[in-house]
Structures are given as structure tokens and as C-alpha cells.
XYZ file of C-alpha atoms in Angstrom:
582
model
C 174.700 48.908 3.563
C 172.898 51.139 6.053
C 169.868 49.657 6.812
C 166.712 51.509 9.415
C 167.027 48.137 11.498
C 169.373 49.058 14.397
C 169.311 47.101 17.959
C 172.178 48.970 19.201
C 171.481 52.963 18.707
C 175.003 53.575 18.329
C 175.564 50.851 15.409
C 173.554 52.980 13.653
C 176.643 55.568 12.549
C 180.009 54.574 11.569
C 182.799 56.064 9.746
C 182.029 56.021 5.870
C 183.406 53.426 3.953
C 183.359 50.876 6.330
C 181.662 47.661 5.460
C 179.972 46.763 9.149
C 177.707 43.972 9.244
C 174.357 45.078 11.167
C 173.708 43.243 14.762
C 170.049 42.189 15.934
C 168.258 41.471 12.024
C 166.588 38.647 12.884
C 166.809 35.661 10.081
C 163.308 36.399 8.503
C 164.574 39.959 7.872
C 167.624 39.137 5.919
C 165.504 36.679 3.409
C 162.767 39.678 3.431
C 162.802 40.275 -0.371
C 164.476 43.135 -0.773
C 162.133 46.314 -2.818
C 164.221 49.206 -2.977
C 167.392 49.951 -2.582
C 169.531 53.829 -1.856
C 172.730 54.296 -1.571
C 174.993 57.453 -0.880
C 171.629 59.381 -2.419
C 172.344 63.283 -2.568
C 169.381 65.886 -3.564
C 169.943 69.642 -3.173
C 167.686 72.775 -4.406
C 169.895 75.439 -5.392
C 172.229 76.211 -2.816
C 170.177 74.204 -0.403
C 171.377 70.291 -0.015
C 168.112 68.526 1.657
C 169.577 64.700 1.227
C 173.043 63.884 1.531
C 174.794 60.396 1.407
C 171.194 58.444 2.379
C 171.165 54.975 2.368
C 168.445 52.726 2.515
C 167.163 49.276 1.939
C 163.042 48.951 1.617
C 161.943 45.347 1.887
C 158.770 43.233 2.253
C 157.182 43.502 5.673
C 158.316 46.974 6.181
C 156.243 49.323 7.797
C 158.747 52.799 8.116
C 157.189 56.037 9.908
C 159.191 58.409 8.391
C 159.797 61.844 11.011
C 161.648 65.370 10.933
C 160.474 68.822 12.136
C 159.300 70.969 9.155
C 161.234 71.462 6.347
C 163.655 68.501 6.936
C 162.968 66.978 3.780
C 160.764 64.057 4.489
C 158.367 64.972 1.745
C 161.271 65.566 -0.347
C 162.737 62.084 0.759
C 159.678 60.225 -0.374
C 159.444 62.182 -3.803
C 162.899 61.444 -4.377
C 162.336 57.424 -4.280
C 159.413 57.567 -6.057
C 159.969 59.716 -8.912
C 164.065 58.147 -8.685
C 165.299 61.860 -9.355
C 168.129 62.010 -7.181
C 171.244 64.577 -8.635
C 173.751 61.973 -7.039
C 173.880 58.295 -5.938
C 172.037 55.108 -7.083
C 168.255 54.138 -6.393
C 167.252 51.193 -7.179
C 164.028 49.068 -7.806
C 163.380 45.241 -7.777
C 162.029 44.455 -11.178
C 158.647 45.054 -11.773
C 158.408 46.937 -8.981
C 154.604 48.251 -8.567
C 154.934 51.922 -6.207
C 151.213 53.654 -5.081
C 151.908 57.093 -3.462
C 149.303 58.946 -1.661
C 150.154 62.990 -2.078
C 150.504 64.836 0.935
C 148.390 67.742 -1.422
C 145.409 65.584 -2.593
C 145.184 64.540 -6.274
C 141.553 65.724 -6.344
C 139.618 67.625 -8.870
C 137.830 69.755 -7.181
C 135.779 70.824 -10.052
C 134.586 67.258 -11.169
C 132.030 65.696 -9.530
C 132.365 62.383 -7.104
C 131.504 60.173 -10.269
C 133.731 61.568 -12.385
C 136.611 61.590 -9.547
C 136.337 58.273 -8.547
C 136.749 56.891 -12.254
C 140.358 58.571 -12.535
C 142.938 55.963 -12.044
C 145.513 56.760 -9.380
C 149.301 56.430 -9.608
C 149.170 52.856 -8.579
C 147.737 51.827 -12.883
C 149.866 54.889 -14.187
C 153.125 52.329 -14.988
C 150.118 49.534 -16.537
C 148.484 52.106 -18.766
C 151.643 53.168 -20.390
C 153.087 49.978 -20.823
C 150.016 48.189 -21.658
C 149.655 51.575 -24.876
C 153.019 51.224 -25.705
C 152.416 47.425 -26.927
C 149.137 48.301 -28.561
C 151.143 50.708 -30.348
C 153.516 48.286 -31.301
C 150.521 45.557 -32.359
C 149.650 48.625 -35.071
C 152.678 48.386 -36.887
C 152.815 45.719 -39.636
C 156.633 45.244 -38.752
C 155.533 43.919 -35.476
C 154.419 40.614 -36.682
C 157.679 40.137 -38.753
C 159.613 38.592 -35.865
C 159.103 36.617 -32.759
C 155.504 38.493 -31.285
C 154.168 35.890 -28.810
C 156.420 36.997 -25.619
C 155.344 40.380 -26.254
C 151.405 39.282 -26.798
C 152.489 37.050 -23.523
C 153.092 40.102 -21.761
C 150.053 41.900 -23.335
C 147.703 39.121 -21.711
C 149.805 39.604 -18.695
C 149.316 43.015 -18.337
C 145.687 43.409 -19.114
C 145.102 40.512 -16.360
C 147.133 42.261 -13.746
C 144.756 45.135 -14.533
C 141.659 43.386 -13.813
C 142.840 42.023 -10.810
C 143.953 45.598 -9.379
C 140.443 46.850 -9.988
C 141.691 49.003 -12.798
C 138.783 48.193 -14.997
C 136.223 49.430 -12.303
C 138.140 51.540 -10.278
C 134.936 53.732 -9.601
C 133.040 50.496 -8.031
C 136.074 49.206 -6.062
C 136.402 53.090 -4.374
C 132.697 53.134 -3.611
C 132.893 49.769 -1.702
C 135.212 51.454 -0.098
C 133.344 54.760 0.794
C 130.660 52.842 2.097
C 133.547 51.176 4.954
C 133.958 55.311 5.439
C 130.727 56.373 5.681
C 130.335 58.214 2.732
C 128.611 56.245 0.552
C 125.396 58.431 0.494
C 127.005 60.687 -1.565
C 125.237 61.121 -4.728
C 127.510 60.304 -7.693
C 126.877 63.932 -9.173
C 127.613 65.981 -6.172
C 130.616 68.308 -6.969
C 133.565 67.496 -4.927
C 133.919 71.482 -3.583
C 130.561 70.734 -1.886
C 132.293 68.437 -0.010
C 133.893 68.843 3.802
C 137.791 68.701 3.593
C 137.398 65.426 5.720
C 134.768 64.071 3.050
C 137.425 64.870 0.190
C 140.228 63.286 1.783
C 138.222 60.505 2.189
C 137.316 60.431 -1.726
C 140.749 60.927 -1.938
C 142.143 58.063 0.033
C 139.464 55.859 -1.923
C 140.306 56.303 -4.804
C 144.007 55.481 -4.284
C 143.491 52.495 -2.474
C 142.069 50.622 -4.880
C 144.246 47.499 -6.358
C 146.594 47.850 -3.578
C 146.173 44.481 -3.269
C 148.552 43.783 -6.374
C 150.826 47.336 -5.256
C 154.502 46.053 -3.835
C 155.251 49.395 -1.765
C 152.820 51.659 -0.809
C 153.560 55.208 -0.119
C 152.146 58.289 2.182
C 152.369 61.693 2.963
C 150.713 62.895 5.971
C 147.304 60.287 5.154
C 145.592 61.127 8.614
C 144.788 65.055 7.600
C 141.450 65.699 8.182
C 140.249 62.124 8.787
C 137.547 61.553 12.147
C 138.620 58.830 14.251
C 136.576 56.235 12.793
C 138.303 56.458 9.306
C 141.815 56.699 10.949
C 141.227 53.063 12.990
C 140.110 51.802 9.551
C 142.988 52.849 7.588
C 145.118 51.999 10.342
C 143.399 48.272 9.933
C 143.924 48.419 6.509
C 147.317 49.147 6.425
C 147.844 46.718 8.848
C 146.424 44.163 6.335
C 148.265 45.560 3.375
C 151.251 43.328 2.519
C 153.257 44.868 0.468
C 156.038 48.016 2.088
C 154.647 50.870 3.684
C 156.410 54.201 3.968
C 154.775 56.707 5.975
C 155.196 60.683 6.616
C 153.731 61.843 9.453
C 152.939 63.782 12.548
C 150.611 61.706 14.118
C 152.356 59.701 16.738
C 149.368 57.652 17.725
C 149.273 56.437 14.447
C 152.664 55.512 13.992
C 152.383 53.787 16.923
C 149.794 51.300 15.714
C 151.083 51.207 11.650
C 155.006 51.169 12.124
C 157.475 48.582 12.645
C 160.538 51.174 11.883
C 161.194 54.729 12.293
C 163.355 56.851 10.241
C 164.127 60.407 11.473
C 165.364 62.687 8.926
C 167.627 65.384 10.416
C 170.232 67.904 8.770
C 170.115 65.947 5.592
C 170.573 62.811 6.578
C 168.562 59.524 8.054
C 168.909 57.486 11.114
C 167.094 54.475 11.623
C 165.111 52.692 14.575
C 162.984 49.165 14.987
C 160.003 49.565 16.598
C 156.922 51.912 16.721
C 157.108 55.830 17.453
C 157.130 54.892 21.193
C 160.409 53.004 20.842
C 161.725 55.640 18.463
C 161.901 57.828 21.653
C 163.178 55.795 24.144
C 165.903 54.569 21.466
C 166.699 57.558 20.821
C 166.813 58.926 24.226
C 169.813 56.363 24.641
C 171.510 56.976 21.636
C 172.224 60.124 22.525
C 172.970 59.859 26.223
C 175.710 57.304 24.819
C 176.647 59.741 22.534
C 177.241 62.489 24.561
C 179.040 59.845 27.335
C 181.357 58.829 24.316
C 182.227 62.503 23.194
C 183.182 63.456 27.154
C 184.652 60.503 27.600
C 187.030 60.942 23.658
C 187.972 64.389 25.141
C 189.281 63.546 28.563
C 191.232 60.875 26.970
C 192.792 63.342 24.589
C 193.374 65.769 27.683
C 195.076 63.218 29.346
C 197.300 62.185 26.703
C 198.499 65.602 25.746
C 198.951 65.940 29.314
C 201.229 63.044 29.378
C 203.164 63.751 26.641
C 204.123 67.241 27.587
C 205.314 65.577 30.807
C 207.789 63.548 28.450
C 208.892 66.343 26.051
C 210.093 68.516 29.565
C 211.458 65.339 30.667
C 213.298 64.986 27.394
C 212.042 62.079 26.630
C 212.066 61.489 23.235
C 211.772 57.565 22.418
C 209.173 55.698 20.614
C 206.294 55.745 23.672
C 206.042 59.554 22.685
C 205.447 58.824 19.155
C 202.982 56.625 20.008
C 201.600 59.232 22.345
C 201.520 61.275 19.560
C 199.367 58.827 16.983
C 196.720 58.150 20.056
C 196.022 61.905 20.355
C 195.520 62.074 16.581
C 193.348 58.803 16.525
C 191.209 60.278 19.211
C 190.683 63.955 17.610
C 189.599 61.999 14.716
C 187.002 60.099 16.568
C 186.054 62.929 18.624
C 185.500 65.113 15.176
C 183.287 62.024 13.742
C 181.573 61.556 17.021
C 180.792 65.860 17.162
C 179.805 65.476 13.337
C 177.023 62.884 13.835
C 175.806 64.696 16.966
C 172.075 66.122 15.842
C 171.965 70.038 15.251
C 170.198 71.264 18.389
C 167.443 73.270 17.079
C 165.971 76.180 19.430
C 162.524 74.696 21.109
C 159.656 76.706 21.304
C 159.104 78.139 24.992
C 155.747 77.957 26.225
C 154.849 79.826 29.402
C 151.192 79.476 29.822
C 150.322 81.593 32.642
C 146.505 82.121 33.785
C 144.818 84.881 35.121
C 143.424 85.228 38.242
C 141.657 81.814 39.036
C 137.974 81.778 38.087
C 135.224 80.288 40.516
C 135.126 76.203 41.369
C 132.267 76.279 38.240
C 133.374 77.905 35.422
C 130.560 76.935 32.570
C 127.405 74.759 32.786
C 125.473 73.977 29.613
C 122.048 73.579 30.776
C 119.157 71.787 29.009
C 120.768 73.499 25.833
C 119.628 72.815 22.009
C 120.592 74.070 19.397
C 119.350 72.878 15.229
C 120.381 74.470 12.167
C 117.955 74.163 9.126
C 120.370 72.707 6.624
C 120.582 69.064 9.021
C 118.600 66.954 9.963
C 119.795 66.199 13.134
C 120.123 68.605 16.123
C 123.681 69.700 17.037
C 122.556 69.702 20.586
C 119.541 68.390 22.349
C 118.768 69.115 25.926
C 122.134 68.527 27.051
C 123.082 68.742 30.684
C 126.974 69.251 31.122
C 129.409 71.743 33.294
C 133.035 72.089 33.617
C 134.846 72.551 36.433
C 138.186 74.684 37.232
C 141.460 73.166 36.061
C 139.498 70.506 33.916
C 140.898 69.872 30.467
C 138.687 68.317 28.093
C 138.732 67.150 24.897
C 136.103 66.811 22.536
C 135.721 64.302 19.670
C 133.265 63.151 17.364
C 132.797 62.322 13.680
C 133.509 65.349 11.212
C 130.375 67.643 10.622
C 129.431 66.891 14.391
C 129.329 70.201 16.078
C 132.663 70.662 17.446
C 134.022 73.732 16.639
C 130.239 74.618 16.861
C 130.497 74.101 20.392
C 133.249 75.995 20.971
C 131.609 79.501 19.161
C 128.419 78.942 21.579
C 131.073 79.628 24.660
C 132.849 82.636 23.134
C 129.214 84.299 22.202
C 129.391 83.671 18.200
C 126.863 81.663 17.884
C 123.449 81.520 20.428
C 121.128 78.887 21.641
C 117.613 78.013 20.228
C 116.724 76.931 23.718
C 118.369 76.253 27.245
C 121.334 78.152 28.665
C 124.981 78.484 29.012
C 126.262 80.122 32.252
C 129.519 81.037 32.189
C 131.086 82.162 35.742
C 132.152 86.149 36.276
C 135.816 85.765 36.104
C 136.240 83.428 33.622
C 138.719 84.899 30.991
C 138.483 83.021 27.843
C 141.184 82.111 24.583
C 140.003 81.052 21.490
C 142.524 79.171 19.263
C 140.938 79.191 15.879
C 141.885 75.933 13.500
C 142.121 78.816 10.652
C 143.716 81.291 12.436
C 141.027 84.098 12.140
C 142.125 85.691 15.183
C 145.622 86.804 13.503
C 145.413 89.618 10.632
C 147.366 88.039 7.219
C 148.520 91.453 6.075
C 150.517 92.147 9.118
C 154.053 90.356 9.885
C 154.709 88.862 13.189
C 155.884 91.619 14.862
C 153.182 93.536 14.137
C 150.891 91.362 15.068
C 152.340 90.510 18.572
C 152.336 94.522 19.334
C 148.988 94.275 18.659
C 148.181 93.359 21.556
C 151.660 94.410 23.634
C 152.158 98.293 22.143
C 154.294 98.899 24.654
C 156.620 96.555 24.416
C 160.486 97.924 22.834
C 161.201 96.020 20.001
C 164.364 93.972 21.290
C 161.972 92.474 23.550
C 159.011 91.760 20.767
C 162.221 90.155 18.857
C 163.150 88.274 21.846
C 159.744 87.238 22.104
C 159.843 85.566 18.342
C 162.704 84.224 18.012
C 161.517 81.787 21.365
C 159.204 80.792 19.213
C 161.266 80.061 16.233
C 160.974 82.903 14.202
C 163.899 84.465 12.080
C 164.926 87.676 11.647
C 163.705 87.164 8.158
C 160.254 86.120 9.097
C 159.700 88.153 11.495
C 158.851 91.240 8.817
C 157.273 88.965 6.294
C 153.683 89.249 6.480
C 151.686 86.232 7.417
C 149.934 85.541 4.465
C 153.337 84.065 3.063
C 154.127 82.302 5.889
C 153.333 78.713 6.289
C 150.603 77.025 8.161
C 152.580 75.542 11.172
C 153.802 79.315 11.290
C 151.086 81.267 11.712
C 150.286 78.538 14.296
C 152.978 79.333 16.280
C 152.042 82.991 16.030
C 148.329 82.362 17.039
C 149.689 80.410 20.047
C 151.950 83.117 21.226
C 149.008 85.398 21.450
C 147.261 82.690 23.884
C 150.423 83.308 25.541
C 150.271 87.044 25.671
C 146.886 87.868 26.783
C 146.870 85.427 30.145
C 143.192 84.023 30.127
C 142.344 81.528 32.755
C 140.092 79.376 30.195
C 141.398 78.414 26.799
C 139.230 76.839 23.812
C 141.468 75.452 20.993
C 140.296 74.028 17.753
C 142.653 71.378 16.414
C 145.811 73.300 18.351
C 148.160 70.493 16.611
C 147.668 70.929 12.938
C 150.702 72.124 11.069
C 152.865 71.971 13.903
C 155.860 69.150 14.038
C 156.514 67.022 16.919
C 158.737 68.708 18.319
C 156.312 72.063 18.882
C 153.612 69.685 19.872
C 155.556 68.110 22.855
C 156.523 71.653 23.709
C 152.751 72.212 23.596
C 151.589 69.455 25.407
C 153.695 70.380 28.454
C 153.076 73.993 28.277
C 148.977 72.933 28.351
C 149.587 70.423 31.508
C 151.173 72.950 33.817
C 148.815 75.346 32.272
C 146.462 75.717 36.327
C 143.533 77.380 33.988
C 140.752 75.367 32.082
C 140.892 74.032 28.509
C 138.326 72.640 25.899
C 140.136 71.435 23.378
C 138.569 69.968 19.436
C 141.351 67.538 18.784
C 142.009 64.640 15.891
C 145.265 63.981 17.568
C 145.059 60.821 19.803
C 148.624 61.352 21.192
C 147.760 64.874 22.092
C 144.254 64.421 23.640
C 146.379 61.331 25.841
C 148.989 63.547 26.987
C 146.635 67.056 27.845
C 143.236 65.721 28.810
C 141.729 64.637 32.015
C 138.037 64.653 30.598
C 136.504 63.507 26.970
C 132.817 65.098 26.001
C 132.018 62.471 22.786
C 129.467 64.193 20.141
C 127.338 61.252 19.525
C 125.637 63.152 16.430
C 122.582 62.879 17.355
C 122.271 66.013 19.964
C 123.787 64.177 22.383
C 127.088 64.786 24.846
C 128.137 61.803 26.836
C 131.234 62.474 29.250
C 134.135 60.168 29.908
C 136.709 60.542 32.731
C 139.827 59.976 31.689
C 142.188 60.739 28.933
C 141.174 59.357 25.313
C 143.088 55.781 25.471
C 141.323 55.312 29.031
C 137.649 56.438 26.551
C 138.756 53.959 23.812
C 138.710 51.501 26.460
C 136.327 51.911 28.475
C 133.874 52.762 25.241
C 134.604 49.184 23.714
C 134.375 47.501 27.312
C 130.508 49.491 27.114
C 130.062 48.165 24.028
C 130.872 44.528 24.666
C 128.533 44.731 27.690
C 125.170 45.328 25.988
């Protein structure tokens, strides 16, 4: 049985059928109870297969970071196990298996209010309620009490304690405890949830369905760090490090699967291959793996070279005894290893092509923010108070802070959308400036791609605008669909090719990650640090802000800017180290 716990990378793929026994599971993982269970699990969509011949084992302890660019099936993968719908193989649960899955697209209401919301019972008490009405049904019927009724009423009790336990009964006063651990326990109970931030209702969200986890066996979730600040995404990641029971995780945030994950599971051209170890040790792993791989394949075809060679050597010798035969079996043996070998090779996928060029270089000071304020009426708090800070050529900063801070605030006061109540902002002649929006407002919805990219190059012929696309991974389908119907980390890619096109010297992104998959955010992240200009960038993503960022400006939310040299892990540790010292 193929399990995601490989020391070797290469033990990970055999022929199928064969019956290997796994190297390097240590004795506490093979007593691990097991939870769930796949094997040879096919789903398809139409014409479209998106699982085939996955197999699985989900035990206690497990903590699996599930990966795959968009559209790989990873969602799909998760759905699958959960709602056991597979068209072909076997799933299967330990009995009385309890499953809470948090949605990727947030079971919210948006028209109830935060009261009313946090009283709905998640998936986690879905499998109690039902059971626990199916007996009462039962109890109704005068038949019932004909036979033997006490296991049942046994079960009843059972039931209805298991409920208390989980929180089930209160469900509204377990998720405000835990709103108050996320800040949000202000709130008044009749606020209407669409008055809420998107961070605020993925908070509401997440608090709801983590109540009675405690009593949950495997605990599933898709994408859970969307629109969370930094301070809920080190408390989830503390919960779930607490949590017990199974975790299975999609996402894109590396930094998190860093710190949650004990396994990685990539999903890639319908199938799974597993790794131990965080995200970090995902890509060194797999680095090998396929080094080997491509060592064994070269290595399979000089050895068939060589034989053929030798055995045409014996045919013009007329040599026709048993050693040719044998010749003969070898060569097939090794075309059928070299097929296999070829056939569990990865698909390589075109990468997006970055090639972040700046204008001419802008002065050694390029912006200075001087004694600036700024208040709006609706807070409390000032989004700026007399704050004193410059940047310098080349610098690339990030800026964090809780949600509702001022970021993206921030970022309109450079590019002139919004002005100052008092102070001033010099920015240097020369300075050329890019503005990434986090929705995408610079782009036009009712144009396709290729419209929209000879926006701004009208003379360019359209094998080259074509050319131009398809670097960045578009079709020659999507590339006359209009971007409206196009998907999120698409018109992101679109967005960033116009940073690309108009060659500013200082770029301002707002949350330049979202929607895109790992592999266009590594091609991102190296673009950005050859990139000679200047860049302010809003960022959630830890991994991102590690790899890009020389410089972190913290909103403290209460006006104030302080600056931190370094990239975000050096911040994290040098803010605690502050923080210890007072």
C-alpha cells in the first residue's frame, strides 16, 4: 500500500502490482491507528480524469500539506475523501470516523448576522444530528419498544454526550471564546456579516468550524490562511499544532506548511507522490528524486544502446547461440523499465518568464514620508501620525500589519489617490512608479488578454503579443476569452505582465501572491530579486516577504511606522527578542 512516508524519493514509485514493503516508517508510525484508507481511487469530469490509481493511508499524527499548481485537483482530492464519491476504487473509513472540513469557499451567510452565524453547526455535528434524529425517529414508533431497545437508547445517551462534549449544544459560546483569541470579539452579535472585512469573515468562519474539534478524528482544509493577518495565522498554526486528531491541508502558503506539516503530498497529472517532512524538505526531496530520476533514465538508455550494439555485433558475426537470446530479453527488460521510468517522470509544465527590467535608475532617495498624518472619520485611530520614513534606491520593503491597518492605504498616498491631512510625501523626479492592485483594477474585465496587453504595446504584431502570453501560460483558448471569465490567479498573471511591459523603476504591489501557485510565485520571487528598481510590497505571505525583502515597515495601528532591517523571519526575531527585553 502506497503510503506519503518515503525516506528514499525513489521508493516512492514502483511498477503496479507489486507488493513493496516501505523503508524508513519508524515503529510508532506503523502502530499509528490507521483513519482512512485509498486505494487505486479514480475520479474524472467528463472527458477530464483529475485522480487516477491514488493510494493513500491517513493515520493519527498526520499532518499532510497537500500541493499542485492550479487546477491539479487538490481541492478535488480532498472533496473526494470526504464526501467518499470516487467513480472507481475503494475509500475507506475507520469506524466511527468523525471528518471536520473547512471549505476553501467559506460556508458563511452573508446575509445573517454574526449571532445568527455563529449558532449554525458546522460539518464537524452534521453526522451527530442525523444519527442522533434518526433514533428519535425510531423512539416514536410503538414497534420500537417491541424488541431489544436498550443498545439503541445506549447509543442515544452516547450520542447526545458526545454532543455536549464537542460544544454542539453552545456552539455560538464556544466560537466567541474563540473570536476573542482573534481579536474580534467586539463585534456586536447583530452586526450583519457583509459589514464585515473579508479577513473578519474568514475569521467568523474559521470559528465557527473549529469548535468541538477536540472530539473531530481528521480535520480537513482548503486554503485556511486566505485573508488571515499574521497574528491569526501563528494562532491557527498553534492550534493546529495542538489538534490531535489528522490534519490534511491545501495550500499555497509555504511558510505555513512549514510550521503545520509533517508530510507533503504533491498532486501532479492525476496522481500523488508523497514526502516526510515540512514544505522545506518537500523541495530538497524532491530536488533528488528527480536528479536520480533523470540519472536512472540516461543511465536505462545507454545500457539499451549498448546492448543492441552488442548484439548486432553477434548477428554479423553469425552468432546465433543462447547469449544472443539472452541479449535479446535484456534489451526488452530495459525498454520496459525505461518506458516505466519516462511514465513516472513529472509533465514539465511551461514556467512563467519574468523579465523585470527598470527604467532609467531614479536618484539615491526616491520617497521620504515626512511628518505625514493622515485620519479618516469613520476610525478612531489615525492611519498615520507624524511619521518620519524614506526609502532608498534598490530597497525592497515589505509592509505588514493587522487587517484594516492602512496598508494598501499607504500604497494609494504614493501613486496620488489618496492625499495627506498634514505633512508631506516627496517623491524624487525620475521615479517611475507600478501599481499592482490586489483586485486587479488596473486591467479592463471586458477585454481578453490580448487586448489588454496591446493596450499598452499597439504596435506590437500579433505573433509577438501571442508569444508574449503564452510565456506566461496563457492558451490559445484564453488568450481571446475576456477576463471577466478568467480565474483569479489569471488575471494575476495578466496584471503582472503589464508591470512587465511598461518598465518602471519603482513598483508598489498589493498582495502580488494571491491566486498564484507555487510555482508562479518562485518565478516571481526571482524575477523581483534581480529586479535593480525599488519595491513596496503589502504582503500576507511570510515565504514571499523572506525571499524578496531587505526592509519591513510594521503598521503598529496606532499611526505609527516602525522599520526593521532585514527580511520578515530576521523581524519575527528580532521583534520577540524586543519584546522579551522590556
Amino acid at each position: 500500500m502506497t503510503r506519503p512516508h518515503w525516506s528514499n524519493p525513489m521508493e516512492s514509485y514502483w511498477p503496479p502490482g507489486s507488493n513493496r514493503l516501505l523503508v524508513g516508517e519508524s515503529l510508532a508510525k506503523a502502530v499509528a491507528r490507521e483513519l482512512i484508507r485509498l486505494e487505486e481511487v479514480h475520479r474524472a469530469f467528463g472527458p477530464l480524469t483529475v485522480l487516477e490509481g491514488v493510494n493513500l493511508r491517513i493515520d493519527e499524527g498526520d499532518r499532510i500539506g497537500v500541493i499542485g499548481h492550479n487546477g491539479s485537483g487538490k481541492t478535488t482530492l480532498l472533496r473526494t475523501i470526504s464526501n467518499q464519491d470516487q467513480d472507481v476504487g475503494d475509500i475507506t473509513f475507520a469506524p466511527a470516523l468523525r471528518l471536520a472540513f473547512l471549505t476553501q469557499v467559506r460556508d458563511i451567510d452573508d446575509e445573517a448576522t454574526l449571532g445568527q452565524e455563529l449558532n449554525r453547526r458546522g460539518r464537524q455535528f452534521l453526522e451527530l444530528e442525523e444519527e442522533i434524529s434518526d433514533i428519535e425517529r425510531r423512539m416514536e414508533e410503538p414497534s420500537f419498544y417491541d424488541g431489544d431497545w436498550q443498545p439503541t437508547m445506549d447509543r442515544y445517551q452516547e450520542l447526545q454526550s458526545l454532543m455536549a462534549r464537542s460544544g454542539g449544544g453552545d456552539v455560538a459560546g464556544h466560537a466567541t471564546e474563540i473570536l476573542k483569541a482573534l481579536n474580534l470579539d467586539q463585534s456586536s452579535m447583530e452586526v450583519s456579516l457583509n459589514s464585515l472585512s473579508g479577513g473578519e469573515r474568514a475569521k467568523v468562519a474559521l470559528a465557527r468550524q473549529l469548535v468541538g474539534l477536540d472530539q473531530i478524528d481528521v480535520f480537513f482544509l482548503d486554503e485556511p490562511t486566505n485573508h488571515l493577518d499574521f497574528n491569526t495565522l501563528e494562532w491557527l498554526e498553534s492550534f493546529l499544532n495542538r489538534f490531535e486528531g489528522a490534519l490534511m491541508i491545501v495550500s499555497h502558503d509555504r511558510y505555513f506548511l512549514d510550521r503545520v506539516c509533517n508530510n507533503i503530498v504533491e498532486v501532479q497529472d492525476a496522481h500523488i507522490k508523497g514526502y516526510p517532512g515540512n514544505y522545506t524538505s518537500f523541495l530538497k526531496q524532491k530536488e533528488i528524486f528527480l536528479q536520480t530520476l533523470n540519472d536512472r533514465i540516461e543511465k536505462t538508455q545507454k545500457e539499451i544502446k549498448r546492448l543492441q550494439g552488442a548484439m548486432q555485433s553477434m548477428k554479423r558475426s553469425n552468432k546465433f547461440d543462447k547469449s544472443v537470446s539472452q541479449k535479446h530479453f535484456m534489451i526488452t527488460r530495459a525498454q520496459r523499465e525505461l518506458k516505466w521510468l519516462k511514465s513516472i517522470k513529472p509533465r514539465k509544465r511551461q514556467s512563467l518568464k519574468f523579465n523585470l527590467q527598470s527604467a532609467e535608475k531614479s536618484s539615491l532617495d526616491v520617497l521620504e514620508f515626512r511628518d505625514a498624518s493622515l485620519s479618516f472619520e469613520s476610525l478612531a485611530r489615525p492611519i498615520l501620525e507624524e511619521v518620519v520614513v524614506s526609502v532608498r534606491r534598490g530597497q525592497k520593503i515589505g509592509v505588514i500589519g493587522p487587517n484594516g491597518v492602512g496598508k494598501t492605504t499607504l500604497l494609494r498616498l504614493i501613486t496620488g489617490d489618496l492625499g495627506l491631512d498634514s505633512g508631506e510625501l516627496e517623491i524624487s523626479p525620475g521615479v517611475q512608479i507600478g501599481y499592482f492592485h490586489q483586485d486587479h483594477r488596473t486591467l479592463d474585465f471586458d477585454l481578453t488578454p490580448i487586448d489588454e496587453v496591446r493596450r499598452l504595446k499597439p504596435r506590437m504584431d500579433y505573433g509577438e503579443l501571442r508569444a508574449l502570453l503564452g510565456q506566461f501560460q496563457f492558451t490559445k483558448e484564453m488568450v481571446s476569452t475576456p477576463l471577466s471569465k478568467l480565474s483569479g490567479g489569471e488575471r494575476a498573471r495578466i496584471a503582472l505582465l503589464r508591470l512587465l511591459l511598461e518598465e518602471n523603476n519603482m513598483l508598489l504591489l498589493d498582495e502580488p501572491t494571491n491566486h498564484l501557485d507555487t510555482d508562479a510565485k518562485e518565478a516571481l520571487e526571482m524575477a523581483l530579486t534581480e529586479f535593480d528598481g525599488g519595491i513596496i510590497t503589502v504582503s500576507h505571505d511570510r515565504y514571499f516577504l523572506d525571499k524578496v525583502c531587505d526592509t519591513i515597515w510594521d503598521l503598529q495601528g496606532d499611526g505609527g511606522i516602525v522599520v526593521w532591517p532585514g527580511n520578515y523571519s530576521e523581524y519575527k526575531s528580532r521583534s520577540i527578542s524586543s519584546t522579551n527585553n522590556r
